[in-house]
Short mmCIF file of C-alpha atoms in Angstrom, two decimals:
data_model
loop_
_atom_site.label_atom_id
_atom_site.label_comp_id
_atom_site.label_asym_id
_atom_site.label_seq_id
_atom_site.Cartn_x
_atom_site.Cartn_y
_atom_site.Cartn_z
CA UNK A 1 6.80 6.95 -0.26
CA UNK A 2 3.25 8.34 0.58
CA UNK A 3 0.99 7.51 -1.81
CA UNK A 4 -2.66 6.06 -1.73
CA UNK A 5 -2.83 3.05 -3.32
CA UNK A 6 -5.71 3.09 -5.43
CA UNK A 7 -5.11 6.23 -7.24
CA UNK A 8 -2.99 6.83 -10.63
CA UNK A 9 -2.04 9.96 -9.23
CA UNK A 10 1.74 10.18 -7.57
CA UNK A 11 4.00 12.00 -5.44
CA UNK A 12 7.08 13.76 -7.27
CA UNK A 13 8.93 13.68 -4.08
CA UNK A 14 9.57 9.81 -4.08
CA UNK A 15 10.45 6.60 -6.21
CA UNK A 16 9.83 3.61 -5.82
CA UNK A 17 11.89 0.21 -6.08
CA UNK A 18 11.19 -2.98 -7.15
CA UNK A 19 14.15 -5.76 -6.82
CA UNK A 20 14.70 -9.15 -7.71
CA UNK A 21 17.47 -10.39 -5.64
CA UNK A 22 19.53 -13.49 -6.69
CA UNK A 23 21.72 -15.61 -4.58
CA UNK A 24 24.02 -18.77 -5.78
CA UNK A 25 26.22 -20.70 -3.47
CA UNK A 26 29.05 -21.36 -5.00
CA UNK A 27 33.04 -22.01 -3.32
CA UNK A 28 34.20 -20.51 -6.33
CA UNK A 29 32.71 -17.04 -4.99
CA UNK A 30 35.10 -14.88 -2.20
CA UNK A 31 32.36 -14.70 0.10
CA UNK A 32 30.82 -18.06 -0.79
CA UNK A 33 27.92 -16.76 -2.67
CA UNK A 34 27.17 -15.08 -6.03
CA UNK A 35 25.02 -11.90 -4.91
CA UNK A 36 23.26 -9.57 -7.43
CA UNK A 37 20.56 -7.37 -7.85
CA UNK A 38 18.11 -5.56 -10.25
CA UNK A 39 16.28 -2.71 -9.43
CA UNK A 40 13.50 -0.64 -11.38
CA UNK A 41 13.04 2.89 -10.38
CA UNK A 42 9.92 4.17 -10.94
CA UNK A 43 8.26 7.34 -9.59
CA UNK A 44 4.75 5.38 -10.39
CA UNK A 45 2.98 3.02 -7.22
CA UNK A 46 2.50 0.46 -9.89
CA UNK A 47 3.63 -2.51 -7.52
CA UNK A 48 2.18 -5.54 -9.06
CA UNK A 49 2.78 -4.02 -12.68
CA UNK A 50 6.52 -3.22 -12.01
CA UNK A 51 7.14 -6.33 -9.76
CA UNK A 52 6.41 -8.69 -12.26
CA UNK A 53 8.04 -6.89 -14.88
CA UNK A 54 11.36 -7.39 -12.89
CA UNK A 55 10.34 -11.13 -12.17
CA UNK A 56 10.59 -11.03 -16.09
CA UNK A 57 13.54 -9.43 -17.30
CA UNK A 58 15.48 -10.09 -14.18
CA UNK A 59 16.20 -13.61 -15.05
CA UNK A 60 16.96 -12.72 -18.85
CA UNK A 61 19.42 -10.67 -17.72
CA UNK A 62 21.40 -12.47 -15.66
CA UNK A 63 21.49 -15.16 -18.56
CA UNK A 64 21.95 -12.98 -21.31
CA UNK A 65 23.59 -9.76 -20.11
CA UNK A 66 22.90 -6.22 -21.21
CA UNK A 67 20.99 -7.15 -24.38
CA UNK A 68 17.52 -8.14 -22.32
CA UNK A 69 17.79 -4.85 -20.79
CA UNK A 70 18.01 -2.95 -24.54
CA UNK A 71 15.21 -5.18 -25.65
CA UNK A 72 13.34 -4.92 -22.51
CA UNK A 73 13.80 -0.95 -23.39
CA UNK A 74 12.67 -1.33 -26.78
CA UNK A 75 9.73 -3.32 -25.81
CA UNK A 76 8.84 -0.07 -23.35
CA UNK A 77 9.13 2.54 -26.09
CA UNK A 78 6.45 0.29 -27.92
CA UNK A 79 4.10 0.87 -24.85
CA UNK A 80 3.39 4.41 -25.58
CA UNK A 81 1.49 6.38 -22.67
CA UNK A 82 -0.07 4.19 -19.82
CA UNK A 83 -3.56 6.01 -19.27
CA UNK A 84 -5.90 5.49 -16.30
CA UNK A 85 -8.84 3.56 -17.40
CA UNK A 86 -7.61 1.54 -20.08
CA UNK A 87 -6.58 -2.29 -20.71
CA UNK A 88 -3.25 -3.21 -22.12
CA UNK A 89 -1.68 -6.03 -23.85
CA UNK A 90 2.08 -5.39 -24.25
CA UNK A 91 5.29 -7.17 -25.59
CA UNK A 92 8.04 -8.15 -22.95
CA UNK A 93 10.94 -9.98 -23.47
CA UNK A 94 8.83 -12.74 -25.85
CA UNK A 95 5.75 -12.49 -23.38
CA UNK A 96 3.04 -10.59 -23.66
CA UNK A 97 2.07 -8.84 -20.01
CA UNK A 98 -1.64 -7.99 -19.82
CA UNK A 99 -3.20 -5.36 -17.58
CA UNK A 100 -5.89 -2.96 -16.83
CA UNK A 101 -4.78 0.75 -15.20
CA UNK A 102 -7.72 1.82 -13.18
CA UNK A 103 -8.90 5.65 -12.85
CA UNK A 104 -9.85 7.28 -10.04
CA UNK A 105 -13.65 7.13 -10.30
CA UNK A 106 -13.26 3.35 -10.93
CA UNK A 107 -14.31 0.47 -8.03
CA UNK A 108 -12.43 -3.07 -7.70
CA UNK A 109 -13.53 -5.71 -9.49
CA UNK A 110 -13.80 -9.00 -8.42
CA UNK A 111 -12.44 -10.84 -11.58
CA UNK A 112 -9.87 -9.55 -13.96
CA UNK A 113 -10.91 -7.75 -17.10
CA UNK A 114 -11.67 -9.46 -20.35
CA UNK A 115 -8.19 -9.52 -22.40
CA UNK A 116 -8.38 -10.39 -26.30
CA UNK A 117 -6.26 -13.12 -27.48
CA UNK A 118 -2.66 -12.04 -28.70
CA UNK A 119 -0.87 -14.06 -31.17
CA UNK A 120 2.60 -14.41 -29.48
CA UNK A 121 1.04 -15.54 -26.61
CA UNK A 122 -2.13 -18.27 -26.13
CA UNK A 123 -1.63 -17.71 -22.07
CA UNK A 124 -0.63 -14.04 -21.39
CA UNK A 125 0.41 -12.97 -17.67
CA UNK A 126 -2.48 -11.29 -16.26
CA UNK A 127 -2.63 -8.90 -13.45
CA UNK A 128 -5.62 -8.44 -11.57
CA UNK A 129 -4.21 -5.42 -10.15
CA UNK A 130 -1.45 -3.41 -11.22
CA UNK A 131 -1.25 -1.81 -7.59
CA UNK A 132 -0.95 -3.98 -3.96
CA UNK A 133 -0.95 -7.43 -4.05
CA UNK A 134 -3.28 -9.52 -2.48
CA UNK A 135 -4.40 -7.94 0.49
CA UNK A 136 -6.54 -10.60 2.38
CA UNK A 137 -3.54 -12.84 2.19
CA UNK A 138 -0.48 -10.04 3.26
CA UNK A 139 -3.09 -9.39 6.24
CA UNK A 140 -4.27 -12.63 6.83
CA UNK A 141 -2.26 -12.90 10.37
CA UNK A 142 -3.53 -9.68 11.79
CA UNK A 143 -7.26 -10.46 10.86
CA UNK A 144 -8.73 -10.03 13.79
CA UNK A 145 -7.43 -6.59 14.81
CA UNK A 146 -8.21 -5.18 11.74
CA UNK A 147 -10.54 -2.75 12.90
CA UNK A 148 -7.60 -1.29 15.11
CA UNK A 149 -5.29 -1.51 12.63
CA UNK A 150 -7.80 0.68 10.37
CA UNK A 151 -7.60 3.27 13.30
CA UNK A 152 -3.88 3.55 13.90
CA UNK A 153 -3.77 4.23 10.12
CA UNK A 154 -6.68 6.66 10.00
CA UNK A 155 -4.47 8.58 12.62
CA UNK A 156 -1.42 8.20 11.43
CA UNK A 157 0.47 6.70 14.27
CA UNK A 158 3.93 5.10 14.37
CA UNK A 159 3.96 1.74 13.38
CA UNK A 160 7.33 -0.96 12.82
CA UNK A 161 6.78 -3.94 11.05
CA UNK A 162 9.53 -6.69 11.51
CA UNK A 163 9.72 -9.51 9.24
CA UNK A 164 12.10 -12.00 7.43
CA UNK A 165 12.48 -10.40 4.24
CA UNK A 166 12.45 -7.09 2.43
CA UNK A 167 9.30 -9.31 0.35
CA UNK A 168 7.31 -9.89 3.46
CA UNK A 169 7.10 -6.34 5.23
CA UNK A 170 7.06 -3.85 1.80
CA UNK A 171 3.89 -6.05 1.09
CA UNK A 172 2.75 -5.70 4.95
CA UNK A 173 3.80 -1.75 4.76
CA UNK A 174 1.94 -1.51 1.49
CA UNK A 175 -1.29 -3.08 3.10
CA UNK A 176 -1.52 -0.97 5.82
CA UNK A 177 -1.14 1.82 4.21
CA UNK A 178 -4.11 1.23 1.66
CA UNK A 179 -6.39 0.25 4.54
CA UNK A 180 -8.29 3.77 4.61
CA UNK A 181 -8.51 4.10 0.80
CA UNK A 182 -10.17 6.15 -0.46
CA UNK A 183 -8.50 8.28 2.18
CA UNK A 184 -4.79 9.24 1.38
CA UNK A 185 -2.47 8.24 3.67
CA UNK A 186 0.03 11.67 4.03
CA UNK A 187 2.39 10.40 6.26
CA UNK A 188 5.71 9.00 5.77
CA UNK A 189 6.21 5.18 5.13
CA UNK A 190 8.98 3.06 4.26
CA UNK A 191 8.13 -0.26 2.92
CA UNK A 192 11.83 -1.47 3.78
CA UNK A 193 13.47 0.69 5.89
CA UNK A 194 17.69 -0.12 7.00
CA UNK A 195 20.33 1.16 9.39
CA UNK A 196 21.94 2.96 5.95
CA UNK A 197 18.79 5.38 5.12
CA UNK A 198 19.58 9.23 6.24
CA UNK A 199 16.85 9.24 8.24
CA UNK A 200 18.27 6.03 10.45
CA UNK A 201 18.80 8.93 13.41
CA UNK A 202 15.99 10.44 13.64
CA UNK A 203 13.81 7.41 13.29
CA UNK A 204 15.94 5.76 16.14
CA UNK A 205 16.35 8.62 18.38
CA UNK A 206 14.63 8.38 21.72
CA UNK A 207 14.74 12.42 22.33
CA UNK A 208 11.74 12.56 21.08
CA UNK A 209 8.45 11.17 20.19
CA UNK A 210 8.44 8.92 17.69
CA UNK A 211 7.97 10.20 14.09
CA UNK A 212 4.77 9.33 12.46
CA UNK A 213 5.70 6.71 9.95
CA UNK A 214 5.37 3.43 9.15
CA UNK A 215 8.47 0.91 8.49
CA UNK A 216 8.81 -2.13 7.48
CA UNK A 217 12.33 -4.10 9.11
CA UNK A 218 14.29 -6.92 8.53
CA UNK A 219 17.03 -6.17 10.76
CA UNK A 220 17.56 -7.92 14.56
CA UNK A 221 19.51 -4.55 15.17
CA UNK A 222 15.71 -2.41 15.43
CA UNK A 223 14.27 -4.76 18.11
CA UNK A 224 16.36 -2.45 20.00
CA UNK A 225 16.31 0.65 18.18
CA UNK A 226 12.98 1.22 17.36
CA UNK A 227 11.52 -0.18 21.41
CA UNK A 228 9.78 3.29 21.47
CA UNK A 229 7.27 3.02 18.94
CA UNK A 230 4.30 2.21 20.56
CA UNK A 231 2.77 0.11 17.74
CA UNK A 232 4.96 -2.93 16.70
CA UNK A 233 4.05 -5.83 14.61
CA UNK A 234 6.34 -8.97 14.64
CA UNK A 235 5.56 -11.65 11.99
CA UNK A 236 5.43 -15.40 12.13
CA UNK A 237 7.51 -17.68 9.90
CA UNK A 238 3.72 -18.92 9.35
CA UNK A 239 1.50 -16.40 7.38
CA UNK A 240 -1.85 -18.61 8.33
CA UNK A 241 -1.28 -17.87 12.17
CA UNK A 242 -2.66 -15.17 13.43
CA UNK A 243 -0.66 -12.73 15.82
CA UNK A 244 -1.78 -11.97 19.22
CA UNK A 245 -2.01 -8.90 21.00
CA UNK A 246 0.58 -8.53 23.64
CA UNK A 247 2.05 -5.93 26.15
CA UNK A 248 4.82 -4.10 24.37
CA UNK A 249 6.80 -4.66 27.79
CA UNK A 250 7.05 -8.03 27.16
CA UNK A 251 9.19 -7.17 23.82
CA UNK A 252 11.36 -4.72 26.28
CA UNK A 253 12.15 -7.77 28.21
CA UNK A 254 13.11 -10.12 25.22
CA UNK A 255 15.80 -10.71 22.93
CA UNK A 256 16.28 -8.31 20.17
CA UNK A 257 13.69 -9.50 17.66
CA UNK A 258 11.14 -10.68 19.79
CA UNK A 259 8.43 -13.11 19.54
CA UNK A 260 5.85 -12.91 16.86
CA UNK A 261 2.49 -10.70 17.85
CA UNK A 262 1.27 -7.30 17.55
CA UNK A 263 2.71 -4.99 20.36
CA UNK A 264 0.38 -2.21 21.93
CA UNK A 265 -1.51 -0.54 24.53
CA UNK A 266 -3.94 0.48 22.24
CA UNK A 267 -7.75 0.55 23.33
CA UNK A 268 -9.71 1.07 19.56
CA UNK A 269 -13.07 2.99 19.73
CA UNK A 270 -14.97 1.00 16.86
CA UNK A 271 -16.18 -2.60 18.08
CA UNK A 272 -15.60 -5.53 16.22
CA UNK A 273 -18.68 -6.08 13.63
CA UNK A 274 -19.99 -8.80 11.79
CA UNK A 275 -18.00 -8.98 8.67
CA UNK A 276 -14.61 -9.52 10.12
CA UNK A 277 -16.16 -12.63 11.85
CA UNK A 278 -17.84 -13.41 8.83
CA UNK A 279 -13.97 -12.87 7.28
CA UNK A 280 -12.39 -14.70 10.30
CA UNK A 281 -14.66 -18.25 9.97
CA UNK A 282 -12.73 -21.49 8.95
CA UNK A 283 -15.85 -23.45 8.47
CA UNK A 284 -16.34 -23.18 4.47
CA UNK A 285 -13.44 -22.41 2.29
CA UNK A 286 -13.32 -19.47 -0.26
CA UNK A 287 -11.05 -18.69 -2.97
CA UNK A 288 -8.57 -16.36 -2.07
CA UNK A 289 -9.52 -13.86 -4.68
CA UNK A 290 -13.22 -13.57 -3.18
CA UNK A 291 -11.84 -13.54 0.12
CA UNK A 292 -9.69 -10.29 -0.86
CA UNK A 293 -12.78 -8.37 -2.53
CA UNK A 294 -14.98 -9.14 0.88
CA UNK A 295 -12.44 -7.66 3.01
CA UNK A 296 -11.59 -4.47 0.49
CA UNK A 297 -15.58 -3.67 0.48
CA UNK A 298 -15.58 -4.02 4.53
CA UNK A 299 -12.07 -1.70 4.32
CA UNK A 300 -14.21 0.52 2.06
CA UNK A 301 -17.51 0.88 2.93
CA UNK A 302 -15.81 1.92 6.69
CA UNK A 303 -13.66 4.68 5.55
CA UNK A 304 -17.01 5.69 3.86
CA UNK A 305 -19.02 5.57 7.18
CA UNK A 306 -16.50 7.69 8.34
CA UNK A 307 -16.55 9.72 5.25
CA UNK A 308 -19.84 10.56 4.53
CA UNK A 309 -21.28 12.96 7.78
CA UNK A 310 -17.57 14.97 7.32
CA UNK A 311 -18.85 15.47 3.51
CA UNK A 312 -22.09 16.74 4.53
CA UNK A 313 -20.90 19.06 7.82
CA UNK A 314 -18.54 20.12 4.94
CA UNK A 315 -22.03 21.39 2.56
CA UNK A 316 -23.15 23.24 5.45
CA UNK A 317 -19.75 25.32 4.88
CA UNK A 318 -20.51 26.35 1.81
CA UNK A 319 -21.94 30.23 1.38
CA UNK A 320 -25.37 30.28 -0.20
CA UNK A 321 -25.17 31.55 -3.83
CA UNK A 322 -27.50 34.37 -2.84
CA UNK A 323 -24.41 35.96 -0.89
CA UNK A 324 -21.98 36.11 -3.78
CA UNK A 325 -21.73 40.05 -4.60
CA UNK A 326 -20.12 40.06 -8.33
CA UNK A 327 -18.45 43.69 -8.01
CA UNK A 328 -16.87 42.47 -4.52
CA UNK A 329 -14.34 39.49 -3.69
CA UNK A 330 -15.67 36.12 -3.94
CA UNK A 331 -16.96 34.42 -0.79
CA UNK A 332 -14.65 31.11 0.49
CA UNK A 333 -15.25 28.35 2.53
CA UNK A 334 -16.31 28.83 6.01
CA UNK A 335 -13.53 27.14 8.50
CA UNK A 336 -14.00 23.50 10.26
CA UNK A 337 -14.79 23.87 13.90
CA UNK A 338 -14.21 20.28 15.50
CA UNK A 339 -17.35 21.38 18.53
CA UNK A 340 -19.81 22.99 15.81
CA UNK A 341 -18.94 19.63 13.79
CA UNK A 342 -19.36 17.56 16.84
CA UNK A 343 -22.61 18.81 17.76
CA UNK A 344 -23.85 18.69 14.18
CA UNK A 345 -23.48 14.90 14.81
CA UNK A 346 -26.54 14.22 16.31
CA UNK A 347 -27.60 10.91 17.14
CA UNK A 348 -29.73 10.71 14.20
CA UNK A 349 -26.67 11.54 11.92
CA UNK A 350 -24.99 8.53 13.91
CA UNK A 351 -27.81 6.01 13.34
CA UNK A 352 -28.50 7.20 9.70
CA UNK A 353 -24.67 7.30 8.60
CA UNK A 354 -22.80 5.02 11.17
CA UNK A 355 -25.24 2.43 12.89
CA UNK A 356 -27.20 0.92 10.83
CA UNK A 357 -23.97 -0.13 8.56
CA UNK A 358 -22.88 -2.33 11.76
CA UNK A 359 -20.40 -0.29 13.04
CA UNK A 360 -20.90 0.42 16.75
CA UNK A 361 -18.30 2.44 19.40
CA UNK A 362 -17.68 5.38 20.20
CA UNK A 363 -17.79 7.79 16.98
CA UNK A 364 -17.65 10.90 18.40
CA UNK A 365 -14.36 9.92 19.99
CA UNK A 366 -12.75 8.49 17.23
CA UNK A 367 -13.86 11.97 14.98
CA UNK A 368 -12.74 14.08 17.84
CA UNK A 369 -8.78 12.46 17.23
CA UNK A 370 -8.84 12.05 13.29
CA UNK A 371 -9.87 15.59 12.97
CA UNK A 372 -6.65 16.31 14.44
CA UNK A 373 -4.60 14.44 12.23
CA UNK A 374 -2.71 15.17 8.99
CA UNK A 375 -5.18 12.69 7.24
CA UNK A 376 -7.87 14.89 7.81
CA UNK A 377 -5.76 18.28 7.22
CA UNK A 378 -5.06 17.02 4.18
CA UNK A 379 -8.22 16.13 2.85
CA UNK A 380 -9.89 18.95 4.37
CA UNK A 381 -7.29 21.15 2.88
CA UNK A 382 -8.46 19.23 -0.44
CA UNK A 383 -12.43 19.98 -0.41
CA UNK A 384 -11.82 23.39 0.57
CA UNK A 385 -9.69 24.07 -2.42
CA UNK A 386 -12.80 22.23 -4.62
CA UNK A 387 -15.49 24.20 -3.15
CA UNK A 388 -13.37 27.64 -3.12
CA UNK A 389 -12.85 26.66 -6.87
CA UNK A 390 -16.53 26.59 -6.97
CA UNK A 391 -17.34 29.74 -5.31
CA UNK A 392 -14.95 31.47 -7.42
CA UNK A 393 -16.88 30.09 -10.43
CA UNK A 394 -20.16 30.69 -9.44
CA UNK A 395 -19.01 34.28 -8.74
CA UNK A 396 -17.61 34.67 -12.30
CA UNK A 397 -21.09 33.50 -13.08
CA UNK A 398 -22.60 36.40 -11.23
CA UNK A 399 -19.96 38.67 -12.75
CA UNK A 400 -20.95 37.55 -16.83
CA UNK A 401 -24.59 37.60 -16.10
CA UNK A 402 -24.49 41.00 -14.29
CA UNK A 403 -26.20 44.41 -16.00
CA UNK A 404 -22.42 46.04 -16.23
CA UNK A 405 -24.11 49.22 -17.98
CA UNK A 406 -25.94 50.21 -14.42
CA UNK A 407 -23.03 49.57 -12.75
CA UNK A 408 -20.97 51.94 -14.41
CA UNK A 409 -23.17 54.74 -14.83
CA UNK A 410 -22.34 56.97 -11.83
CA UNK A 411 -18.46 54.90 -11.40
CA UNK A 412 -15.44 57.70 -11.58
CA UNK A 413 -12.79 56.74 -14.17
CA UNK A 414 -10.49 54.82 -11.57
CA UNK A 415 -13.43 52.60 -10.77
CA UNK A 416 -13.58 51.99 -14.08
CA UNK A 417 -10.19 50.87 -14.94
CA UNK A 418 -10.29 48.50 -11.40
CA UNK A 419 -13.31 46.94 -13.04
CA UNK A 420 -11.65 46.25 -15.92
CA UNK A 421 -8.83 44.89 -14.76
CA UNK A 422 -11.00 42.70 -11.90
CA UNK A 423 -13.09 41.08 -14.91
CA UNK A 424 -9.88 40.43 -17.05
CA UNK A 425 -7.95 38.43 -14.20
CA UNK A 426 -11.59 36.80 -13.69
CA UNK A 427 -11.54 36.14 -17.52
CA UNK A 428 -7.85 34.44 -16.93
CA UNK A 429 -9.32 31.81 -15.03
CA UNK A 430 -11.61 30.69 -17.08
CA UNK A 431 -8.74 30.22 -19.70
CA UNK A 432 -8.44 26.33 -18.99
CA UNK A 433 -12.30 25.97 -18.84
CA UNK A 434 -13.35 24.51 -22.16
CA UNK A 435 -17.07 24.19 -21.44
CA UNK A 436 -17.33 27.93 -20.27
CA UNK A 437 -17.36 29.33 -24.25
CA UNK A 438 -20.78 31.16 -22.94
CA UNK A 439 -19.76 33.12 -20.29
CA UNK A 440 -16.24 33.85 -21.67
CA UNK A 441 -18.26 35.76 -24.31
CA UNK A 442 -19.79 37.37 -21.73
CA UNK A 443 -16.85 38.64 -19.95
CA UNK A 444 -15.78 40.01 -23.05
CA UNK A 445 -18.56 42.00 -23.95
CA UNK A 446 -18.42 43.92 -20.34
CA UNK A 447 -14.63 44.25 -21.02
CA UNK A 448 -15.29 45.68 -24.78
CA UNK A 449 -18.01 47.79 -22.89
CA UNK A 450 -15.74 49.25 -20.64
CA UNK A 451 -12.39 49.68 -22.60
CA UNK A 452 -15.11 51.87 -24.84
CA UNK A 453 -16.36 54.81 -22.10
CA UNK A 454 -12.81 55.26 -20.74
CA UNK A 455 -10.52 58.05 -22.44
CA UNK A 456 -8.47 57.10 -25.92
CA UNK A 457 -4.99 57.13 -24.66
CA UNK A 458 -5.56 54.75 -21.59
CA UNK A 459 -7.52 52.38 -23.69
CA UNK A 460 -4.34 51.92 -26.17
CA UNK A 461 -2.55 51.74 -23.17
CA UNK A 462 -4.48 49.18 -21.52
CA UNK A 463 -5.32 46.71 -24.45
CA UNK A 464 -2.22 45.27 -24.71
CA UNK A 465 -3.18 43.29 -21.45
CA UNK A 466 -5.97 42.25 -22.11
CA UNK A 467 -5.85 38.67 -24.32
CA UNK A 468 -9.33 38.34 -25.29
CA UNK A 469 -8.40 35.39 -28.05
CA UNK A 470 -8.27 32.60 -25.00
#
């Protein structure tokens, strides 16, 4: 399931499940117990949205039968479209469920939006967030290694989470994952991962290196399995305690599951700053909510740090506009050299970007490994596609604004036609530009130009392929 929390945008790839699980002891049951479940599929990383509209029909329809889930339907096709960047107040089952869908551009906020009142309901249910839950409390044990655990993520290692209940480690899974938002997380993850998933094998198989994925366990059976991960995290029955680090050996040596703590060798690069103390205190009391917004700005403002010198050694890639030739192809994106990017990182880059923000270690380390990650490919892979978009519009640019009559005056027929045919799939892509009326006139005009000094018979030939009503 790899998506980045924090975005409405989703991968086609997966779904994901949200369950309410019911059990009733009864003798009257075979096994003892009355076991059923309901599941929403969604291919949407609504969690809190989705989980709470199981908590509501769930109940309904193990009271009522079938008939919540047609009304619970019904209610849906009332819904319409759920856009980014709008509020909602919808009908559910005789409830109204409130809840704001942020966009990409927008930042948390530290109190829910303003809902208007709704006549079936004086007291509507209210989501703060309609992605993860609340993530100062789901990480509340590891606290104090959160700095490493913002590393392992960054580089995608393998990580197990054991725990309890499917509950407890899809919300732990969940966490980690959104830890370098707004940084997509590309690797695999499985929020609840068991021996019955087809990739049980390969997960467990100690041929090779472990794959690098995050899963969240219930079973005793992977304290065994899964020993070759290097990263395990073991949770206590109390969510207040925070885990230790300890020697993974020492889990080799115990019983299956293991005692609770977090498992590795690790040796982070970053050194622990100010505002996880300042997170870590138990001498004033905060409200939980305000506790989860100081901890999402510290999450934030790091993967920012680390952000913001790759977005400027990134600028430097970009061709200077005085390069772009119109009549030849347009210029792209220089590559990423990890030692020309390394030595751009001077130390006054470091103080400027990294230092004075609090966050000492050893940067050029921790850049050296992340550029070799699939975090990185992938967003590298990302701003090279925006800036070769760019390019390839400020070469069009170049192309409408050019004198196209002293080009062509000494070109050879051929030459002619290539032109034509070079502007026209130039013209295509502008097609889906709505704010580009201007210079799609101007393409035009140097098309019309041309089509008009080539012979008759190869200009009826070649209209017919050119769609100049776009």
């Amino acid at each position: 399931w790899p998506l980045r929390p924090g975005s409405s945008s989703h991968d086609g790839l997966y779904y994901y499940g949200y369950v309410f699980f019911r059990q009733v002891k009864g003798e009257q049951f075979k096994r003892g117990y009355f076991q059923k479940s309901l599941v929403l599929l969604s291919k949407k990383p609504y969690m809190n949205l989705y989980s709470e509209i199981v908590q509501v029909i769930a109940p309904q329809y193990f009271d009522s039968g079938q008939v919540a889930i047609e009304v619970a339907l019904h209610n849906f096709a009332s819904w319409g479209d759920i856009i980014p960047g709008k509020s909602y107040q919808v009908p559910l089952l005789g409830q109204v469920l409130s809840f704001h869908l942020p966009s990409l551009k927008e930042k948390a906020q530290p109190q829910p939006k303003e809902f208007p009142n709704h006549a079936l309901a004086p007291k509507p249910l209210i989501l703060r967030s309609v992605y993860e839950s609340n993530l100062y409390s789901t990480l509340r044990p590891l606290l104090p290694h959160i700095g490493m655990l913002w590393e392992l993520v960054l580089f995608g290692e393998p990580i197990v989470v054991f725990g309890s209940s499917p509950t407890e480690t899809s919300a732990l899974v969940q966490a980690l994952v959104s830890l370098i938002a707004p940084l997509r997380y590309v690797n695999d993850y499985r929020p609840y991962f068991t021996i019955h998933d087809s990739e049980f094998q390969e997960f467990t198989s100690k041929t090779h290196a472990p794959s690098r994925v995050i899963l969240g366990v219930t079973n005793p059976y992977f304290g065994k399995a899964l020993q070759h991960f290097p990263h395990l995290i073991i949770l206590d029955t109390d969510p207040d305690k925070h885990l230790k680090i300890l020697n993974p050996k020492e889990h080799l040596n115990s019983s299956l599951k293991g005692k609770p703590g977090f498992y590795t060798r690790y040796k982070p690069y970053l050194v622990r700053d100010r505002q996880i103390k300042k997170l870590l205190r138990t001498d004033h009391q905060r409200p939980n909510e305000v506790e989860d917004l100081m901890l999402r700005r510290y999450l934030n403002e790091l993967t920012h740090t680390l952000i913001i010198p790759l977005e400027q050694y990134t600028s430097s890639l970009m061709p200077l506009q005085k390069s772009i030739n119109p009549f030849r192809q347009p210029p792209l994106l220089r590559p990423y050299v990890t030692e020309h990017f390394l030595s751009y990182l001077s130390e006054t880059v470091l103080k400027v970007n990294v230092e004075l923000k609090g966050h000492k270690g050893s940067w050029k380390d921790l850049y050296r490994r992340f550029l070799k990650s699939n975090n990185f490919e992938y967003w590298f892979t990302q701003k090279r596609l925006e800036a070769n978009r760019r390019l390839e519009l400020l070469h069009v640019q170049e192309l409408g604004d050019c004198d196209i009559y002293s080009w062509m005056k000494d070109k050879h027929e051929v030459e002619i036609v290539d032109m034509l045919l070079w502007i026209r799939d130039r013209y295509e892509v502008l097609a889906s530009h709505d704010n580009c009326i201007e210079l799609k006139d101007h393409l035009k005009n140097h098309i019309k130009t041309l089509l008009s000094v080539i012979p008759p018979d190869l200009q009826t030939s070649l209209k017919p392929s050119f769609n100049l009503d776009q």
